[in-house]
């Protein structure tokens, strides 16, 4: 009798574990599909660029897309999405700013900003993990955007200094690469924060479906 009860409990445990595994696989598949969709959005929108006459760095929607990617996909799948995007540009598809592509762009003067996409989206996703609705969630997301943006600026500026300015100072590089773009990036940051609450259900749809 006790043996039968133990076997029944083991069977229930196995069935429960099987259901959890199926749910996890389903959630992973949904997140991978979302990552692919975000990669496609990057490929479509990121190449559009407005260049300023005094800087080789252009104004794109790249950082704004990073904000949304980090929020909706988290650090793991957000990084996967961005990594695929960078690989596509590296392999020759014209998906970088100004419809450019190739290793020369990815490792050129402004390549640090492209390479900085990965740590930026990872930090936003990591710091924003667990953020829910309400004012606290919005504030947490806002500060995750600031942290990710600072990391993106730092990566791009240090790279630009070492590759392009031939020994120029960090301050000079900031003047060219960061300062002129602060108002534009500020607008993107505020817009992403405003969209946090309306887009939040998309983040948890796979989990609570």
Short mmCIF file of C-alpha atoms in Angstrom, two decimals:
data_model
loop_
_atom_site.label_atom_id
_atom_site.label_comp_id
_atom_site.label_asym_id
_atom_site.label_seq_id
_atom_site.Cartn_x
_atom_site.Cartn_y
_atom_site.Cartn_z
CA UNK A 1 0.00 0.00 0.00
CA UNK A 2 2.77 2.38 0.96
CA UNK A 3 4.71 1.39 -2.16
CA UNK A 4 1.71 2.14 -4.39
CA UNK A 5 1.26 5.52 -2.72
CA UNK A 6 4.95 6.30 -3.25
CA UNK A 7 4.73 5.30 -6.91
CA UNK A 8 1.66 7.49 -7.35
CA UNK A 9 3.43 10.47 -5.78
CA UNK A 10 6.49 9.90 -7.99
CA UNK A 11 4.29 9.76 -11.07
CA UNK A 12 2.56 13.00 -10.10
CA UNK A 13 5.95 14.61 -9.53
CA UNK A 14 7.17 13.45 -12.95
CA UNK A 15 4.02 14.74 -14.65
CA UNK A 16 4.38 18.08 -12.90
CA UNK A 17 8.04 18.33 -13.95
CA UNK A 18 7.13 17.45 -17.55
CA UNK A 19 4.52 20.21 -17.60
CA UNK A 20 7.04 22.71 -16.23
CA UNK A 21 9.59 21.69 -18.85
CA UNK A 22 7.05 22.11 -21.64
CA UNK A 23 6.07 25.53 -20.30
CA UNK A 24 9.72 26.62 -20.07
CA UNK A 25 10.38 25.46 -23.63
CA UNK A 26 7.29 27.34 -24.80
CA UNK A 27 8.36 30.51 -22.98
CA UNK A 28 11.87 30.25 -24.45
CA UNK A 29 10.45 29.85 -27.95
CA UNK A 30 8.26 32.93 -27.48
CA UNK A 31 11.24 34.97 -26.25
CA UNK A 32 13.37 33.83 -29.21
CA UNK A 33 10.62 34.89 -31.62
CA UNK A 34 10.46 38.28 -29.89
CA UNK A 35 14.26 38.56 -30.11
CA UNK A 36 14.11 37.87 -33.85
CA UNK A 37 11.38 40.49 -34.29
CA UNK A 38 13.45 43.09 -32.45
CA UNK A 39 16.44 42.24 -34.63
CA UNK A 40 14.27 42.89 -37.67
CA UNK A 41 13.17 46.23 -36.21
CA UNK A 42 16.81 47.19 -35.67
CA UNK A 43 17.60 46.30 -39.29
CA UNK A 44 14.74 48.45 -40.56
CA UNK A 45 15.00 51.53 -38.34
CA UNK A 46 18.60 51.78 -37.13
CA UNK A 47 20.14 52.60 -40.56
CA UNK A 48 18.21 55.88 -40.80
CA UNK A 49 20.77 58.51 -39.79
CA UNK A 50 20.99 62.27 -39.40
CA UNK A 51 24.62 63.40 -39.58
CA UNK A 52 25.88 66.57 -37.96
CA UNK A 53 28.52 68.58 -39.85
CA UNK A 54 31.02 68.60 -36.98
CA UNK A 55 30.92 64.93 -35.96
CA UNK A 56 31.35 61.53 -37.65
CA UNK A 57 28.78 60.15 -35.20
CA UNK A 58 25.23 60.32 -36.52
CA UNK A 59 21.84 60.54 -34.82
CA UNK A 60 19.98 57.24 -35.12
CA UNK A 61 17.18 55.38 -33.39
CA UNK A 62 19.69 52.78 -32.18
CA UNK A 63 19.78 53.80 -28.52
CA UNK A 64 15.99 54.16 -28.38
CA UNK A 65 15.61 50.63 -29.75
CA UNK A 66 18.12 49.43 -27.15
CA UNK A 67 15.97 50.90 -24.40
CA UNK A 68 12.88 49.02 -25.58
CA UNK A 69 14.82 45.82 -26.26
CA UNK A 70 16.34 45.76 -22.78
CA UNK A 71 12.97 46.43 -21.20
CA UNK A 72 10.93 43.87 -23.12
CA UNK A 73 13.47 41.07 -23.62
CA UNK A 74 15.69 41.30 -20.56
CA UNK A 75 19.47 40.85 -20.47
CA UNK A 76 19.68 37.38 -22.05
CA UNK A 77 17.35 37.61 -25.03
CA UNK A 78 18.02 41.33 -25.48
CA UNK A 79 21.72 40.57 -25.88
CA UNK A 80 20.91 37.75 -28.31
CA UNK A 81 18.80 40.09 -30.43
CA UNK A 82 21.47 42.80 -30.54
CA UNK A 83 24.27 40.27 -31.17
CA UNK A 84 22.42 38.90 -34.21
CA UNK A 85 21.93 42.44 -35.49
CA UNK A 86 25.67 43.18 -35.16
CA UNK A 87 26.54 39.90 -36.87
CA UNK A 88 24.25 40.72 -39.78
CA UNK A 89 25.97 44.07 -40.25
CA UNK A 90 29.41 42.49 -39.89
CA UNK A 91 28.55 39.95 -42.61
CA UNK A 92 27.66 42.70 -45.07
CA UNK A 93 23.96 43.49 -44.72
CA UNK A 94 23.48 47.31 -44.78
CA UNK A 95 21.90 47.62 -41.35
CA UNK A 96 24.29 50.03 -39.63
CA UNK A 97 23.84 53.82 -39.63
CA UNK A 98 23.60 55.31 -43.10
CA UNK A 99 22.94 51.83 -44.55
CA UNK A 100 26.57 50.83 -44.11
CA UNK A 101 27.96 47.41 -43.27
CA UNK A 102 31.07 45.33 -42.80
CA UNK A 103 34.00 44.95 -40.44
CA UNK A 104 35.30 48.38 -41.44
CA UNK A 105 32.23 49.98 -39.85
CA UNK A 106 31.99 47.72 -36.82
CA UNK A 107 35.66 48.23 -35.97
CA UNK A 108 35.96 51.77 -37.36
CA UNK A 109 35.93 55.12 -35.52
CA UNK A 110 32.30 54.86 -34.42
CA UNK A 111 32.36 51.09 -33.96
CA UNK A 112 32.66 51.49 -30.20
CA UNK A 113 29.09 52.74 -30.08
CA UNK A 114 27.90 49.69 -32.00
CA UNK A 115 29.90 47.31 -29.82
CA UNK A 116 28.59 49.23 -26.81
CA UNK A 117 25.07 48.11 -27.74
CA UNK A 118 25.71 44.75 -26.06
CA UNK A 119 26.68 45.95 -22.56
CA UNK A 120 24.06 48.70 -22.79
CA UNK A 121 21.13 46.38 -23.49
CA UNK A 122 22.43 43.86 -20.93
CA UNK A 123 22.61 46.48 -18.17
CA UNK A 124 19.16 47.85 -18.97
CA UNK A 125 17.69 44.36 -19.00
CA UNK A 126 19.50 43.33 -15.83
CA UNK A 127 18.64 46.41 -13.78
CA UNK A 128 15.08 46.41 -15.09
CA UNK A 129 14.49 42.74 -14.28
CA UNK A 130 11.66 42.41 -11.80
CA UNK A 131 10.50 45.99 -12.29
CA UNK A 132 6.72 46.09 -12.18
CA UNK A 133 4.16 48.79 -12.80
CA UNK A 134 3.64 51.92 -10.76
CA UNK A 135 5.97 54.79 -9.99
CA UNK A 136 8.70 52.59 -8.50
CA UNK A 137 8.85 50.49 -11.66
CA UNK A 138 9.05 53.57 -13.88
CA UNK A 139 11.80 55.12 -11.72
CA UNK A 140 13.77 51.88 -11.71
CA UNK A 141 13.49 51.62 -15.48
CA UNK A 142 14.52 55.26 -15.91
CA UNK A 143 17.69 54.76 -13.89
CA UNK A 144 18.47 51.56 -15.79
CA UNK A 145 18.31 53.63 -19.00
CA UNK A 146 20.71 56.19 -17.57
CA UNK A 147 23.15 53.46 -16.50
CA UNK A 148 22.99 51.78 -19.92
CA UNK A 149 23.41 55.08 -21.76
CA UNK A 150 26.43 56.08 -19.68
CA UNK A 151 28.03 52.70 -20.44
CA UNK A 152 27.27 53.16 -24.14
CA UNK A 153 28.82 56.65 -24.11
CA UNK A 154 31.88 55.39 -22.28
CA UNK A 155 32.47 52.46 -24.63
CA UNK A 156 31.99 54.55 -27.76
CA UNK A 157 34.09 57.48 -26.55
CA UNK A 158 37.06 55.39 -25.39
CA UNK A 159 36.98 53.47 -28.68
CA UNK A 160 36.77 56.70 -30.68
CA UNK A 161 39.69 58.12 -28.73
CA UNK A 162 41.95 55.17 -29.38
CA UNK A 163 41.00 54.56 -33.03
CA UNK A 164 40.18 57.96 -34.50
CA UNK A 165 41.67 60.88 -32.58
CA UNK A 166 45.24 59.55 -32.49
CA UNK A 167 45.90 60.31 -28.87
CA UNK A 168 43.31 63.04 -28.32
CA UNK A 169 42.06 63.69 -24.82
CA UNK A 170 38.95 62.15 -23.34
CA UNK A 171 37.39 65.60 -23.06
CA UNK A 172 37.93 66.29 -26.76
CA UNK A 173 36.37 62.96 -27.67
CA UNK A 174 33.37 63.69 -25.45
CA UNK A 175 32.93 67.05 -27.18
CA UNK A 176 32.67 65.33 -30.55
CA UNK A 177 30.94 62.06 -29.66
CA UNK A 178 28.63 62.78 -26.75
CA UNK A 179 27.90 66.43 -25.91
CA UNK A 180 26.13 67.35 -29.20
CA UNK A 181 23.85 64.34 -28.89
CA UNK A 182 22.74 64.74 -25.28
CA UNK A 183 19.49 66.61 -26.13
CA UNK A 184 18.50 64.01 -28.73
CA UNK A 185 19.30 61.07 -26.46
CA UNK A 186 17.47 62.82 -23.63
CA UNK A 187 14.33 62.89 -25.77
CA UNK A 188 14.73 59.16 -26.55
CA UNK A 189 15.22 58.39 -22.87
CA UNK A 190 12.10 60.30 -21.84
CA UNK A 191 10.04 58.75 -24.63
CA UNK A 192 11.12 55.23 -23.66
CA UNK A 193 10.20 55.97 -20.03
CA UNK A 194 6.77 57.24 -21.07
CA UNK A 195 6.22 54.03 -23.04
CA UNK A 196 7.23 51.82 -20.11
CA UNK A 197 3.77 51.40 -18.61
CA UNK A 198 1.87 50.89 -21.89
CA UNK A 199 4.41 48.31 -23.15
CA UNK A 200 4.89 46.49 -19.84
CA UNK A 201 2.18 43.84 -20.50
CA UNK A 202 4.17 42.66 -23.54
CA UNK A 203 7.10 41.84 -21.27
CA UNK A 204 5.11 39.38 -19.16
CA UNK A 205 2.69 38.05 -21.73
CA UNK A 206 4.70 34.87 -22.28
CA UNK A 207 4.96 34.26 -18.54
CA UNK A 208 1.29 34.71 -17.70
CA UNK A 209 -0.35 33.40 -20.83
#
